[in-house]
Every structure is written in C-alpha cells, then in structure tokens.
Coordinates of C-alpha atoms in Angstrom, one line a residue:
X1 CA 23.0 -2.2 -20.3
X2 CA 21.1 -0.3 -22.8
X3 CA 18.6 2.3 -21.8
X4 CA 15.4 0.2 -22.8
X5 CA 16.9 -2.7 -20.7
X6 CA 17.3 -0.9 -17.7
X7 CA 13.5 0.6 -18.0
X8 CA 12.3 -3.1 -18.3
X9 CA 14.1 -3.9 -15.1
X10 CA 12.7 -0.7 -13.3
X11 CA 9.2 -1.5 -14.9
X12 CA 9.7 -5.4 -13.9
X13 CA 10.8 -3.8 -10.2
X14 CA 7.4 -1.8 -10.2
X15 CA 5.2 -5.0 -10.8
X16 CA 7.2 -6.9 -8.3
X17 CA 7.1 -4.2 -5.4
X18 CA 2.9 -4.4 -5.7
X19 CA 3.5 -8.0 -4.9
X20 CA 6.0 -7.1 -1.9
X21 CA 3.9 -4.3 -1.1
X22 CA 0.7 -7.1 -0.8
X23 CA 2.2 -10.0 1.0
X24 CA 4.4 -6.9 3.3
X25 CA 0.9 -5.1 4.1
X26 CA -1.4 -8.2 5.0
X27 CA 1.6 -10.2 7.0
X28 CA 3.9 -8.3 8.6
X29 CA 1.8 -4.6 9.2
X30 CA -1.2 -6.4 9.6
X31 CA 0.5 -9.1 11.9
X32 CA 4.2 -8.5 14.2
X33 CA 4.1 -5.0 13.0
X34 CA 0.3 -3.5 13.7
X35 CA 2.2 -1.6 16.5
X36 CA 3.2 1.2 13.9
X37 CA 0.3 0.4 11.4
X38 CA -2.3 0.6 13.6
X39 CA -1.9 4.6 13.4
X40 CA -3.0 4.7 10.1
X41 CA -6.3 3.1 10.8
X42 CA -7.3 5.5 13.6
X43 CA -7.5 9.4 13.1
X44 CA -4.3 11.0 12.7
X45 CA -3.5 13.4 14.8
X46 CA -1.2 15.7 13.3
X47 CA 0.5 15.5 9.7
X48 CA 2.5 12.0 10.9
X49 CA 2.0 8.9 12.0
X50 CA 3.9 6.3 12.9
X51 CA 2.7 4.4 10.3
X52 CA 4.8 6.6 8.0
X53 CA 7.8 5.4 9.2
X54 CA 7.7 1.9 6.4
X55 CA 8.5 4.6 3.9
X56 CA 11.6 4.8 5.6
X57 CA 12.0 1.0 6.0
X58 CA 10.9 0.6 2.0
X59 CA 13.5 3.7 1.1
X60 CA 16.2 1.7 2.5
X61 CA 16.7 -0.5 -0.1
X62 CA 16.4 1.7 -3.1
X63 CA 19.0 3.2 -1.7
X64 CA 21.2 1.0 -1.5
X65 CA 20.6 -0.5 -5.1
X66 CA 21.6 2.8 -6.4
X67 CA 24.3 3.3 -4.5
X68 CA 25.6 -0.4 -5.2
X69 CA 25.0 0.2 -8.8
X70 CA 26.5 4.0 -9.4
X71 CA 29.1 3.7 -6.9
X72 CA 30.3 0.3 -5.3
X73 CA 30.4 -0.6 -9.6
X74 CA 28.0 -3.8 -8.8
X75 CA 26.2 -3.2 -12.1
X76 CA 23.4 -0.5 -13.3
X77 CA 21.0 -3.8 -12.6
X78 CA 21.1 -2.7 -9.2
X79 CA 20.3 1.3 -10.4
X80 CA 18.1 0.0 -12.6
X81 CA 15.9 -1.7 -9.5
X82 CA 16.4 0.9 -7.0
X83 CA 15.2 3.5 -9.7
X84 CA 12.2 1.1 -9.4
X85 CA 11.4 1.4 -6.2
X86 CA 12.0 4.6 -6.1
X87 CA 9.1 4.6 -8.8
X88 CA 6.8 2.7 -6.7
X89 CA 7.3 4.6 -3.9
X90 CA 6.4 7.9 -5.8
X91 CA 3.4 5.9 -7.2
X92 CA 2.5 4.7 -4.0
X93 CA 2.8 7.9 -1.9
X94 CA 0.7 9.9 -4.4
X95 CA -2.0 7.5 -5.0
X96 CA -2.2 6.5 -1.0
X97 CA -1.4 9.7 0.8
X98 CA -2.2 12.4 -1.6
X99 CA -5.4 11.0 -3.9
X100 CA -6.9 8.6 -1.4
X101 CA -6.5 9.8 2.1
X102 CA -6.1 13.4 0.9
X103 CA -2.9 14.0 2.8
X104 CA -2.2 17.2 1.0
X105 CA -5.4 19.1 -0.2
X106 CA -6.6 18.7 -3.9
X107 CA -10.1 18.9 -6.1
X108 CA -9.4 16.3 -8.1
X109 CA -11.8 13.8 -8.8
X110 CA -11.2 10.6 -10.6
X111 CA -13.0 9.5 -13.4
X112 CA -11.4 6.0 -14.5
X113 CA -13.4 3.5 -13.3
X114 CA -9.6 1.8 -12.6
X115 CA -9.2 4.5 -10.4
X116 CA -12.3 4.4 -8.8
X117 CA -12.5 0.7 -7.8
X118 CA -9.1 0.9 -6.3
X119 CA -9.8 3.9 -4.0
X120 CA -13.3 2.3 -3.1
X121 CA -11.0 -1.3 -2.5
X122 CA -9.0 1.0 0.0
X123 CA -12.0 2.3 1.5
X124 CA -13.4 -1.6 2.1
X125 CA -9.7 -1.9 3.5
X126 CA -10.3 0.3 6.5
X127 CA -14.5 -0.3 6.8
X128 CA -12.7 -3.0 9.5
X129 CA -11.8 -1.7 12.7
X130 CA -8.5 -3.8 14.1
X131 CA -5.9 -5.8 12.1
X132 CA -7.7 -8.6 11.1
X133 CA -10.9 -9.4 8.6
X134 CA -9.5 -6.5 6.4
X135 CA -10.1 -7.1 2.5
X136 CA -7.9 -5.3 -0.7
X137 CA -4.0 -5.2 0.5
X138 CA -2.3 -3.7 -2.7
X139 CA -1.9 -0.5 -3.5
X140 CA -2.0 -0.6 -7.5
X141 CA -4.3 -4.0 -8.0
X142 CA -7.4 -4.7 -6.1
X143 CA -10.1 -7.1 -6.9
X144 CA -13.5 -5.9 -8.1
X145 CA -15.4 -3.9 -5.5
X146 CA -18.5 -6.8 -5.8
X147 CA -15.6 -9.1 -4.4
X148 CA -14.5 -7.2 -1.4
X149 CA -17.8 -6.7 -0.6
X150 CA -18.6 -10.1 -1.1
X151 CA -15.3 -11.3 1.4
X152 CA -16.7 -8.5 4.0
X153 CA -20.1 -9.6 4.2
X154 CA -18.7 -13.3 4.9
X155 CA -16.3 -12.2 7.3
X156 CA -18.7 -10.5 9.3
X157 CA -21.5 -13.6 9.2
X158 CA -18.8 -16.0 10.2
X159 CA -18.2 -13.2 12.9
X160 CA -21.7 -13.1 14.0
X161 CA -22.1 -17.2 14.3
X162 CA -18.5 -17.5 16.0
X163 CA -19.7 -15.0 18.8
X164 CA -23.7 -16.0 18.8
X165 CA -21.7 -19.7 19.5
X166 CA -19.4 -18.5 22.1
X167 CA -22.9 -17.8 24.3

C-alpha cells in the first residue's frame, strides 16, 4: 500500500471515528453507560474522572489495528486505521480536554469562527444538567449555535408543559 493510500485510510478512519464518536456519546454514555459519564458533567474533583476511562475503552482498538497490521502481518490497512484513531484520539483529547475544558492551563484564545461555534456547541452540551435533553454530541462537527439553541429552548418548553400537565 503506498504511502498516500494509507493516509486516505487514516484520514477516511478520522471522519468515521466523529460518527462513532456521535452515535457512542448520545447512546451508550448518555444511556447504559452515564455511570462513568456522568463525572464529566459535574465538577471534577481532582485531575481524573471516571469519565476518562473511554479513552482507555477507545485506545483499545487502535491498538490492536496496529498491532494486527505491523506484527500479526494482517495488512498495513489495519496500521493504516489504528494510526487513525490514534489521530482522533489526539484531536479529540486536545480539542476536548485541553482547549475546551482547559484541562491543562493555556491563553489561547480562538479566533475561527469554526472553532468558536464548536466550543459554544459543547458548552450548549453541558447547559443540561442529567443525561437526557443534551444538544451537540460530536466532538469535530456541531450544528450552528442558532440550532442548539433552537433544540434547547424546545426541550425545555416541552419540559415545562409535560410537568405543568402532570399537576
């Protein structure tokens, strides 16, 4: 496999992940396991949480592609993807932990509006105390701010006539 091939199939792992990362995020932390994701939505005490311990879950895998394709001889497709989600990963952790929730100290500021909307969209994310009527689930694609606000505002009307009905 040439060296631009195997790029495309990291790249191609990258865009796929986001989707994983989505439809992982809204069903499975924000459903079965909320047990370790609630952590992250509460004030963390300390520099863990258990929340942290799906970068151990995600790691699993990229390991195991690289190792499948560099020494079990399965075929540098397999590199090629774990090298991917090694990529999201790396993408993920600095643009989640470090830029948005400041997990190590910095001054940066962004300036893209790309970059703004999707720390605001993660910001709408956790407006919502609990697991459920949260808005924005990915991590590199959110809709635009309008839109969250927009699904928020709803959510919290529908709220307001479900429990003024339950009286």
């Amino acid at each position: 496999m040439s060296i631009v091939t195997g790029l495309l199939v990291a790249l191609a792992t990258v865009v796929g992940m986001e989707a994983f990362a989505y439809a992982t995020h809204r069903w499975i932390m924000h459903g079965p396991l909320w047990s370790l994701h609630a952590s992250h939505h509460e004030p963390r005490k300390g520099w863990f949480e258990k929340n942290d311990w799906f970068a151990f879950m995600f790691a699993i895998p990229s390991v195991l592609c690289v190792f499948a394709g560099t020494q079990l001889g399965l075929g540098e497709a397999f590199t090629w993807v774990g090298v991917g989600i090694i990529v999201y990963g790396t993408i993920y952790f600095v643009f989640h932990d470090v830029i948005v929730h400041r997990r190590v100290k910095h001054g940066w500021v962004p300036k893209s509006a790309y970059m703004r909307r999707i720390i605001q969209a993660h910001r709408l994310h956790h407006a919502v105390e609990g697991k459920d009527g949260t808005v924005s689930f990915g991590f590199l694609y959110a809709p635009p701010v309008r839109v969250l606000k927009a699904q928020l505002d709803g959510r919290a009307k529908a709220s307001s006539r479900a429990s003024r009905a339950a009286r």
